[in-house]
């Protein structure tokens, strides 16, 4: 969530109605105009996660397609961007989902090939240690966020293990779908309202 001053929005030329991830799009335009964005760590907001897989898929696909648009838009304006840091930020926006996508695919592919003994890797190296460190980093960052909110329970730990083998794999479908809609079909981007569910009071 974010708050923006009306006069700043007016000076930026208003909303970009093509952007469905308007926060990242506006942020880059603000940086291009030498404005700063203040991060307030103690302003915490909570949001509902989708309860159904179809709702989750639509929401995450919108996120990826929104990033695709922002990356493409500002890559075309790269000559106008003088800040090296901002150029790296735009590259990160584009690469964020696709590096993750390639990493998961490669990990799955190598795991299946080695598990079925269809191929072996003769090169010596600390592969087990690298894999263990990757798992520790994955769980560590989630555990850090959970402990900050005081939700680091044994049940949450079990969900983390389950997520490693399920949730992460589902991003393959999300990124592939977004790429297909944007690059192959060139389908118009539309805002998809995330379906919320009723929470009964305690």
Phi, psi and omega in degrees: 000151180209162176235136180228140178290141182298320182294327177292316179299320178296318180293332178282350180095015178083189181285147169271108186289349176275342184276124178257358166239074190294337181293314180289324180295314179294322181301316182293319178297323178294316178297323179296333179264016176064027172269161178246152176247125181271125176266127181246099187294335183272356176271093184254130175237144180249146179226158179280139171272146178303142180267344181240148183296323181294323177292317178300316182296317179296318181296311181292325177296321177299319179300313183293316179296324176297318177294323177302315182296313182298315180297316180294317181300310186276341171294325176292338179257019188299331180291336179275348182266112184273333185283123176296322180299319180290324176298319178295322179298318179293319177298320178296318179303316181287319187280339187309307182282325188281327174294318176299317180299310180295320181298317179295314180300314180296318179299314179297317183296312180294320179299314181294319181295318181283325180293326179269003179059028176283337179209151175230151181257105184283346183291130178288147179174160181278058186297319180297319180294320178297317180296317180297318179296321179297318179294318179298317178297319180300308181289326183297315182292324178290318180297324178297316179294319180294319181293328177298323178267007180058044179238022183275071181263164175303326178296318179296324177298319179295320178296324178298316179298316180296320181295325181301325184259356181235295185304313182298323181292330181293339178293339174300314180295317183299308183293320179297319180295315180297318178297317180296316181293321184276317188266317184275302182278337185052045183286143180296137178278131177231151179289129178247110180290127179287127180291127178257159181241156183282134177251120179284138179293147179292000000 
